[in-house]
mmCIF file of C-alpha atoms and ligand atoms in Angstrom:
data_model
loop_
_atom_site.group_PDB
_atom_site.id
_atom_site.type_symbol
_atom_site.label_atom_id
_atom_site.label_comp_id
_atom_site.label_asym_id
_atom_site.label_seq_id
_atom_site.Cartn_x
_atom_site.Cartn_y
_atom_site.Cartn_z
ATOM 1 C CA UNK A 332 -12.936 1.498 9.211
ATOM 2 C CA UNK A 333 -11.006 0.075 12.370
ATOM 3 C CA UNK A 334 -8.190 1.587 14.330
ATOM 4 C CA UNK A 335 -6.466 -1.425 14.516
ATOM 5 C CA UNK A 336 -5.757 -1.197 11.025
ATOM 6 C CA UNK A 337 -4.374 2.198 10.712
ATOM 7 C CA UNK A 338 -1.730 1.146 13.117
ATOM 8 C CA UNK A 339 2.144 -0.536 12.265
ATOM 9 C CA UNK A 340 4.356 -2.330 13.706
ATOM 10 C CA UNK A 341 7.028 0.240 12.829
ATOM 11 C CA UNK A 342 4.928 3.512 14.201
ATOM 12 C CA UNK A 343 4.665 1.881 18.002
ATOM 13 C CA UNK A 344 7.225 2.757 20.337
ATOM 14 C CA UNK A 345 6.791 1.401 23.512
ATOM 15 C CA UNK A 346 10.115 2.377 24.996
ATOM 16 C CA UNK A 347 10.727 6.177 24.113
ATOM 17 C CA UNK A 348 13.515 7.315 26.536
ATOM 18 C CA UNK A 349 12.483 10.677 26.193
ATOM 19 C CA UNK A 350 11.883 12.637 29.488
ATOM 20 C CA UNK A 351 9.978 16.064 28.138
ATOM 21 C CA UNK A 352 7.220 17.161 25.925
ATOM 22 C CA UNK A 353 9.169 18.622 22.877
ATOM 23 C CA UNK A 354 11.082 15.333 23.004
ATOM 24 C CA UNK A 355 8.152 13.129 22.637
ATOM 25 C CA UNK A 356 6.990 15.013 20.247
ATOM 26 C CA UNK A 357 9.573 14.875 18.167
ATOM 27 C CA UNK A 358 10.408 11.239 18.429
ATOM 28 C CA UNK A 359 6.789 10.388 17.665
ATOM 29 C CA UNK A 360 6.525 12.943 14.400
ATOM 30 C CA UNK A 361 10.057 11.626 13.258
ATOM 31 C CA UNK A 362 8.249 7.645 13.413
ATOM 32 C CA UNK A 363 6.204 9.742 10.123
ATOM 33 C CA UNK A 364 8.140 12.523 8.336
ATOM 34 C CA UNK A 365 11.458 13.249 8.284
ATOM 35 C CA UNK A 366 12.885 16.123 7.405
ATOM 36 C CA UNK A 367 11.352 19.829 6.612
ATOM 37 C CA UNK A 368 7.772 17.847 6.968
ATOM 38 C CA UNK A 369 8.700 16.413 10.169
ATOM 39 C CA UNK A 370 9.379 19.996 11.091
ATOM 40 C CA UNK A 371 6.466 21.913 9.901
ATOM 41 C CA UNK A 372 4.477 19.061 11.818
ATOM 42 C CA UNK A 373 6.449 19.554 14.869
ATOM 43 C CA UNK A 374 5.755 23.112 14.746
ATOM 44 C CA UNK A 375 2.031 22.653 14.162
ATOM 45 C CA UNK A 376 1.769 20.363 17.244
ATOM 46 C CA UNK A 377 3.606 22.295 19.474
ATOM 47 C CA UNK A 378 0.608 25.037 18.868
ATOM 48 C CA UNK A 379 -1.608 22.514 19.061
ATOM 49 C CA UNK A 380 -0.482 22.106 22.696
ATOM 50 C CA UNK A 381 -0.551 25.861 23.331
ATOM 51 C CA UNK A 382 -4.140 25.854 22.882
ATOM 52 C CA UNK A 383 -4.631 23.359 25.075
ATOM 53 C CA UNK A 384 -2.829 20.011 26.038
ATOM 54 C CA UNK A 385 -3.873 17.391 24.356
ATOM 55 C CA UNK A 386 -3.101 15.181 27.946
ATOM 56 C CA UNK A 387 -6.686 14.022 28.436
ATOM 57 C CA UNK A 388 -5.679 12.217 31.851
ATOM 58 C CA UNK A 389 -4.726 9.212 33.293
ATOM 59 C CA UNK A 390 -1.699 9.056 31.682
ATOM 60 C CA UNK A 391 -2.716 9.413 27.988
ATOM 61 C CA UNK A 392 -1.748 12.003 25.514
ATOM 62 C CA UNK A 393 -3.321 12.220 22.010
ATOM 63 C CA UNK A 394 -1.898 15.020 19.958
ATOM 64 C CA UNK A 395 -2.932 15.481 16.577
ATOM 65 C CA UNK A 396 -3.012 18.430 13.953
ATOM 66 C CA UNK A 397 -3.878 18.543 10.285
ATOM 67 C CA UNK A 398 -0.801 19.720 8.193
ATOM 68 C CA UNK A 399 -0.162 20.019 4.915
ATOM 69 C CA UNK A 400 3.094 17.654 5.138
ATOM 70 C CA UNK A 401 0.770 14.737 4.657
ATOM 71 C CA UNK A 402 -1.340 13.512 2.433
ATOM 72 C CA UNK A 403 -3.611 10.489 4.280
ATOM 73 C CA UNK A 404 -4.112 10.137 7.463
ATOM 74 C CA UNK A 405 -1.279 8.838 9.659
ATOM 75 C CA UNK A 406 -0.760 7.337 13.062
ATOM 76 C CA UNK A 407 1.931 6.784 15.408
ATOM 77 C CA UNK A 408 2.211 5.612 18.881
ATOM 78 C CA UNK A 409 4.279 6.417 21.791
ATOM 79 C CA UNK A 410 5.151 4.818 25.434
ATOM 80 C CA UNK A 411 7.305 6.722 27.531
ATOM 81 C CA UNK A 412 9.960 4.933 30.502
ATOM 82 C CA UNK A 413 8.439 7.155 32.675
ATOM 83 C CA UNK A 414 5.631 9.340 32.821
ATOM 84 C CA UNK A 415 6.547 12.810 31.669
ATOM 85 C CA UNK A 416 4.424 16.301 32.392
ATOM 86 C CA UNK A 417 2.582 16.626 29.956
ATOM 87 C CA UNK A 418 0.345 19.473 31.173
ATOM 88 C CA UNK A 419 -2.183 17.052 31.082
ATOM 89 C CA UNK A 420 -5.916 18.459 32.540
ATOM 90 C CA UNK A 421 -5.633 16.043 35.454
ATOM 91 C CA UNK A 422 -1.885 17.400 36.002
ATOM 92 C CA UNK A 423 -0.902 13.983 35.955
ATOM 93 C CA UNK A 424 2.067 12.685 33.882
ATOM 94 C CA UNK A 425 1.785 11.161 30.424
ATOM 95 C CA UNK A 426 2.978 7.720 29.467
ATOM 96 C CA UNK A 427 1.145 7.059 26.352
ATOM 97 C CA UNK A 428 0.974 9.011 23.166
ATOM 98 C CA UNK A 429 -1.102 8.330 20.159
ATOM 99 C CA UNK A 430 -0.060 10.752 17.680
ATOM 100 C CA UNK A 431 -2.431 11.416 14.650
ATOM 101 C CA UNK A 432 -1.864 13.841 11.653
ATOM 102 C CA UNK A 433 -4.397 14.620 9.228
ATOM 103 C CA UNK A 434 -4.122 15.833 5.843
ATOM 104 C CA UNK A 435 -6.252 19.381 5.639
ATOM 105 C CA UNK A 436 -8.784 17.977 3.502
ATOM 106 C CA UNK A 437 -9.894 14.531 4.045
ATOM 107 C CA UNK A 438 -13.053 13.495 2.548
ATOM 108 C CA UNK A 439 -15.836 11.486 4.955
ATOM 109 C CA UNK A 440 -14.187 13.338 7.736
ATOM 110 C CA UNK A 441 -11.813 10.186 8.795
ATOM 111 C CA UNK A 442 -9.606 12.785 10.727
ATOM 112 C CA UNK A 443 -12.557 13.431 13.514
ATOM 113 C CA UNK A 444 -13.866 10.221 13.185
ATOM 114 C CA UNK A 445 -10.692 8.140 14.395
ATOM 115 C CA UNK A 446 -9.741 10.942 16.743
ATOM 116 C CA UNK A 447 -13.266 10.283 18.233
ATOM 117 C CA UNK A 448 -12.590 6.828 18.558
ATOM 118 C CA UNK A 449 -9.173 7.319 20.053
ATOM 119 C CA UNK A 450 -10.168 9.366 22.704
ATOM 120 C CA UNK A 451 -13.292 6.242 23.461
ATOM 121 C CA UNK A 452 -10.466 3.555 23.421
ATOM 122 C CA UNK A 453 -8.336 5.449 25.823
ATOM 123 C CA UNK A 454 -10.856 6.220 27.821
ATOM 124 C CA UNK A 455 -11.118 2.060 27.925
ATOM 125 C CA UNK A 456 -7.264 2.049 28.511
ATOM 126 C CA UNK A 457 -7.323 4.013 31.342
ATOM 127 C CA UNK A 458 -10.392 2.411 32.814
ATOM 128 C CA UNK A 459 -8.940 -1.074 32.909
ATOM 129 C CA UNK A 460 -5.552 0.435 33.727
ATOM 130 C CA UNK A 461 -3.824 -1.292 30.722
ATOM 131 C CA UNK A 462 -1.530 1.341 29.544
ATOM 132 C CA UNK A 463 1.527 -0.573 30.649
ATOM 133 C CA UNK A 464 -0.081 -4.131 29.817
ATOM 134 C CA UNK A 465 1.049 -4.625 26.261
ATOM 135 C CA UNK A 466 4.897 -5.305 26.019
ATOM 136 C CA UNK A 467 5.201 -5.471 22.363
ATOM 137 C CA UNK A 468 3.602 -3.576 19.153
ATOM 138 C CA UNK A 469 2.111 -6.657 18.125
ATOM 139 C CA UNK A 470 0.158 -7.481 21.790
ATOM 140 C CA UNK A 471 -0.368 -3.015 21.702
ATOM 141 C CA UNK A 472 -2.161 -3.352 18.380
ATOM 142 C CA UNK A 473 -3.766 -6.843 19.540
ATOM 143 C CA UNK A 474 -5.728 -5.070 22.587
ATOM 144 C CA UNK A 475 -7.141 -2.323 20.772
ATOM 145 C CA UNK A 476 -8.517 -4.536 18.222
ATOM 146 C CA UNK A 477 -9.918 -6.121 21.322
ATOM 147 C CA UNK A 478 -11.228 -3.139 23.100
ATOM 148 C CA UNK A 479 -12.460 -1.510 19.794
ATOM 149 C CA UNK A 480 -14.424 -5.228 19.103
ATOM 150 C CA UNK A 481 -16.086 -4.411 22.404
ATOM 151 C CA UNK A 482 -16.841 -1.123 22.005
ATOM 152 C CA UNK A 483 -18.628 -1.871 18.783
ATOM 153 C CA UNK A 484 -20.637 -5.000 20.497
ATOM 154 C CA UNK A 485 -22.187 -2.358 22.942
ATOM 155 C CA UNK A 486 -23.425 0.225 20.287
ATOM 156 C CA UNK B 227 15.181 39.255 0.280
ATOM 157 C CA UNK B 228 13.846 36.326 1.330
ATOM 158 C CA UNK B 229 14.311 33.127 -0.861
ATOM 159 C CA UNK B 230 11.030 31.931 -2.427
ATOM 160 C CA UNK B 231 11.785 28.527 -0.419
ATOM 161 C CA UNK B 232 11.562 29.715 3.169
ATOM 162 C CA UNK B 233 8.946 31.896 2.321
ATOM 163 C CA UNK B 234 7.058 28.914 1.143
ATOM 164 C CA UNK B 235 7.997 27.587 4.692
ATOM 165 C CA UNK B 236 6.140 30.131 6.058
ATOM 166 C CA UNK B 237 3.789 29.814 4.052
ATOM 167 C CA UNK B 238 3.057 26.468 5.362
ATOM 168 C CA UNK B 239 3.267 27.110 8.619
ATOM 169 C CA UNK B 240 0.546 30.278 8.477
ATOM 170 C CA UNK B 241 -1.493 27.226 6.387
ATOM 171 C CA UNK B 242 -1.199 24.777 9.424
ATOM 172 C CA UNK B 243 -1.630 27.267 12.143
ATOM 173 C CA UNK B 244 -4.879 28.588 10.383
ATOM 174 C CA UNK B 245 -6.274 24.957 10.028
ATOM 175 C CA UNK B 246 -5.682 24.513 13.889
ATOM 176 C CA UNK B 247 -7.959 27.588 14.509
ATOM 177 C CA UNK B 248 -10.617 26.283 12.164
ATOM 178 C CA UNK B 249 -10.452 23.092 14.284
ATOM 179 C CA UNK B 250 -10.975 24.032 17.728
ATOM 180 C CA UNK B 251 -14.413 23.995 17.693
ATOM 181 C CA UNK B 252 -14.665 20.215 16.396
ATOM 182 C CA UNK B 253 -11.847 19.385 18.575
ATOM 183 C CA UNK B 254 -13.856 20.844 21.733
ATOM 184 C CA UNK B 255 -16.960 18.725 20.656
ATOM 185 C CA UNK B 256 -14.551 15.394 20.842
ATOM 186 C CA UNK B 257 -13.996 15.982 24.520
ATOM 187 C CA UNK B 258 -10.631 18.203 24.281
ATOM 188 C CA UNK B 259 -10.183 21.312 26.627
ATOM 189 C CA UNK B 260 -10.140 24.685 24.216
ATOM 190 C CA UNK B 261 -8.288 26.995 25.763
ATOM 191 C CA UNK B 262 -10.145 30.027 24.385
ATOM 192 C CA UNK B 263 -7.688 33.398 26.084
ATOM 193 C CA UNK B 264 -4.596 32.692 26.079
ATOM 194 C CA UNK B 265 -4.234 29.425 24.192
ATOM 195 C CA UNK B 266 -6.067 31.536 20.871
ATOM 196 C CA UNK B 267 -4.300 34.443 21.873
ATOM 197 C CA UNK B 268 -0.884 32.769 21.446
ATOM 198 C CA UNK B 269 -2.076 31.357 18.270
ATOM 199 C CA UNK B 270 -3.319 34.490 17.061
ATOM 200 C CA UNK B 271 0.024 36.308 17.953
ATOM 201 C CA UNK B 272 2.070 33.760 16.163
ATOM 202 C CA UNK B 273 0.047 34.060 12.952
ATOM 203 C CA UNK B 274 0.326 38.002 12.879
ATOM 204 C CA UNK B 275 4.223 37.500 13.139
ATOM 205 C CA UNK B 276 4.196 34.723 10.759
ATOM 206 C CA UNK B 277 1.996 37.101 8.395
ATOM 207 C CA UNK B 278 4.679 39.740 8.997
ATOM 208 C CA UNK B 279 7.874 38.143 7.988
ATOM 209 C CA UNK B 280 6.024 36.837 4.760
ATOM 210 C CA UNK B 281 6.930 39.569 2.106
ATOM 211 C CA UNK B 282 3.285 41.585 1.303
ATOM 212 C CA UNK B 283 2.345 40.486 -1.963
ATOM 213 C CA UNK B 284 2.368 36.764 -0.781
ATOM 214 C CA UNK B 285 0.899 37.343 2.530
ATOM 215 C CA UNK B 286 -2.127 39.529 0.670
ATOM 216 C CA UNK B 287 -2.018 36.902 -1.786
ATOM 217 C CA UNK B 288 -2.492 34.442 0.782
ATOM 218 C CA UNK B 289 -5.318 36.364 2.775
ATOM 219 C CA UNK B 290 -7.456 36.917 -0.069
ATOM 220 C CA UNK B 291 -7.567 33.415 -1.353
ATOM 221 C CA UNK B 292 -8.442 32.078 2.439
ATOM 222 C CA UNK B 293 -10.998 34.638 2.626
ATOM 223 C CA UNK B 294 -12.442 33.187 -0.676
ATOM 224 C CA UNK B 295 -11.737 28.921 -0.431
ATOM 225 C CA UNK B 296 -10.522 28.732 3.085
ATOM 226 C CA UNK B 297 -7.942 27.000 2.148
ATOM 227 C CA UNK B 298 -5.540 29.150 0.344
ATOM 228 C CA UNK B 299 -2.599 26.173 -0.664
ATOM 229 C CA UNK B 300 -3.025 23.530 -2.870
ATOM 230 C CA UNK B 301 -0.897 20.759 -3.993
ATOM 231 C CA UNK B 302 -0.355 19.866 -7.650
ATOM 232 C CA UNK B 303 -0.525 16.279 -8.585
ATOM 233 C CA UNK B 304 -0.755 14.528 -11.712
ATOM 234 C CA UNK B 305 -0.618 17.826 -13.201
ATOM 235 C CA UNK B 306 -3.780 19.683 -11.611
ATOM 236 C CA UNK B 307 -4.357 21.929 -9.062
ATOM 237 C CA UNK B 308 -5.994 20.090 -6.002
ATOM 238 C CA UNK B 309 -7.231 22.832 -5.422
ATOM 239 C CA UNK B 310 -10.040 23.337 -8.549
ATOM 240 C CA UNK B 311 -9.094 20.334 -9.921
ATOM 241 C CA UNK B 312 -8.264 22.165 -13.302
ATOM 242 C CA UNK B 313 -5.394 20.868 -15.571
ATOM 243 C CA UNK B 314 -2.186 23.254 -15.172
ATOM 244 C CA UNK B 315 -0.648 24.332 -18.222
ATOM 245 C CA UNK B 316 2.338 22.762 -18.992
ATOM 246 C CA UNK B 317 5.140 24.982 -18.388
ATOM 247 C CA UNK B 318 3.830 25.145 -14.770
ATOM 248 C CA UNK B 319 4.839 21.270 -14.395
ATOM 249 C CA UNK B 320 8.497 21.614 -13.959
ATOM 250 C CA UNK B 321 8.210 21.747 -10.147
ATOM 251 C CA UNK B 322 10.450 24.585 -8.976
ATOM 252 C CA UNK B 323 10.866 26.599 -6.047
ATOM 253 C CA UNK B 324 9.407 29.223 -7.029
ATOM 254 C CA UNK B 325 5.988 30.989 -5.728
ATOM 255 C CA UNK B 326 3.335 30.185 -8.269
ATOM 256 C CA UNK B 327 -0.619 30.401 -8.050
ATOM 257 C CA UNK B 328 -3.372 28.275 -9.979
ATOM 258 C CA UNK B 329 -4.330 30.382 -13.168
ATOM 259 C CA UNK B 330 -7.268 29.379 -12.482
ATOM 260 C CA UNK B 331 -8.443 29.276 -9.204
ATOM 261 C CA UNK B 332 -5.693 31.507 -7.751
ATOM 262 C CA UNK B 333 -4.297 29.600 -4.502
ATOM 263 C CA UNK B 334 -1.014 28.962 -3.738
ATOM 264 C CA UNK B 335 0.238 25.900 -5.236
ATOM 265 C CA UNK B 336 2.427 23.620 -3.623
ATOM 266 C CA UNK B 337 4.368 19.866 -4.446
ATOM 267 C CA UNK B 338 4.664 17.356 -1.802
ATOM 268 C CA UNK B 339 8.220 16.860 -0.917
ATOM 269 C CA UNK B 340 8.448 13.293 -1.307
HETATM 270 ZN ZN1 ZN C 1343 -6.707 25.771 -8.929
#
């Protein structure tokens, strides 16, 4: 299974105006759910973050959370204006958000797998400093078919 | 009294919250930072208030079925419980908002909203 293909068009924004956590939050759970689901998943991620931010440095966020509110696993990407705290463990501010929600049972384990591989591509990201390369959802979902290519080639 | 919907919220929310906890330890193997005082404390906290505005008999109810599956909700679809994956009977198909739990393997049943 490969990233690329769990991600839309429609779930990448790369121009969220939003300036604080709860806001980015929000805007990237509302890309999914709307409503009372959007809600409980809010909820569930703001706890997430409680028990420890999901800012893994250099500028990228990936918060994630099983919840009952879905039913497969879904994805949804965020790039802020400007960096935002975050809490991230460097301290640093956050620009980009991958969002992933899992449904509580999800057979073959695809929830830790692709949050695995998430946290390997952004690791890439970061390394090549090309958070702010992309410009449109397309070129975004174009480079981490690229990077995850790679990635494979060296295992 | 509480209506049967929001305490279904609640409900959910205890269900998510206790999935988070059950995570932590898989999450800490990907490479994320567990924070294991204060972080789990919070967590903790919020689940013992969560457990307290649920009205007893559902909050027992949903104790003892976690304590037995793990997961103590399960969603009905096509007319079983995902739970067991045993038929329900069919007066239990109209999808209402009340409270109801598998006859058969007891946990809290639930319909997407969708
Ligand atoms: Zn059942």
């Amino acid at each position: 299974m490969n990233l690329a293909s769990l991600l839309s068009r429609e779930r990448i924004n790369l121009e969220l105006k939003s300036t604080k956590k709860e806001e980015v939050l929000r805007d990237l759970v509302y890309m999914i759910k709307s409503k009372t689901d959007a809600e409980l998943i809010y909820n569930t991620l703001l706890k997430r973050e409680e028990l420890g931010s999901t800012g893994i440095g250099k500028g990228i966020a990936i918060p994630h959370c099983r919840s009952l509110a879905v039913s497969k696993l879904e994805i949804a990407v965020g790039r802020t204006l400007k960096p935002i705290n975050f809490n991230a463990i460097d301290k640093k501010p956050v620009s980009l958000f991958f969002l992933i929600i899992a449904p509580p049972q999800d057979p073959g384990n695809q929830y830790l797998i692709t949050l695995g591989k998430i946290v390997q591509i952004c690791r890439e990201l970061s390394k090549g400093n090309l958070i702010n390369k992309p410009q449109t959802p397309d070129e975004f979902i174009a480079l981490i078919n690229e990077i995850e290519k790679k990635l494979t080639k060296k295992r | 009294m509480k209506k049967e919907i929001d305490i279904m919220r609640l409900l959910k929310r205890l269900f998510d919250l206790d999935n988070l906890i059950a995570d932590k330890e898989a999450d800490k193997k990907i490479g994320f930072k567990i924070d294991e005082e204060v972080g789990l404390l919070s967590l903790k906290r919020e689940r013992a208030n969560l457990l307290k505005e649920i009205p007893k008999e559902y909050a027992d109810t949903y104790e003892r079925v976690k304590k037995r599956y793990t997961l103590a909700l399960a969603e009905v679809k096509n007319g079983f419980c995902f739970g067991c994956f045993q038929q329900l009977p069919t007066e239990m198909l109209v999808r209402s908002n009340e409270i109801v739990t598998c006859p058969n393997c007891g946990r809290i049943l639930f319909w997407r909203e969708e």
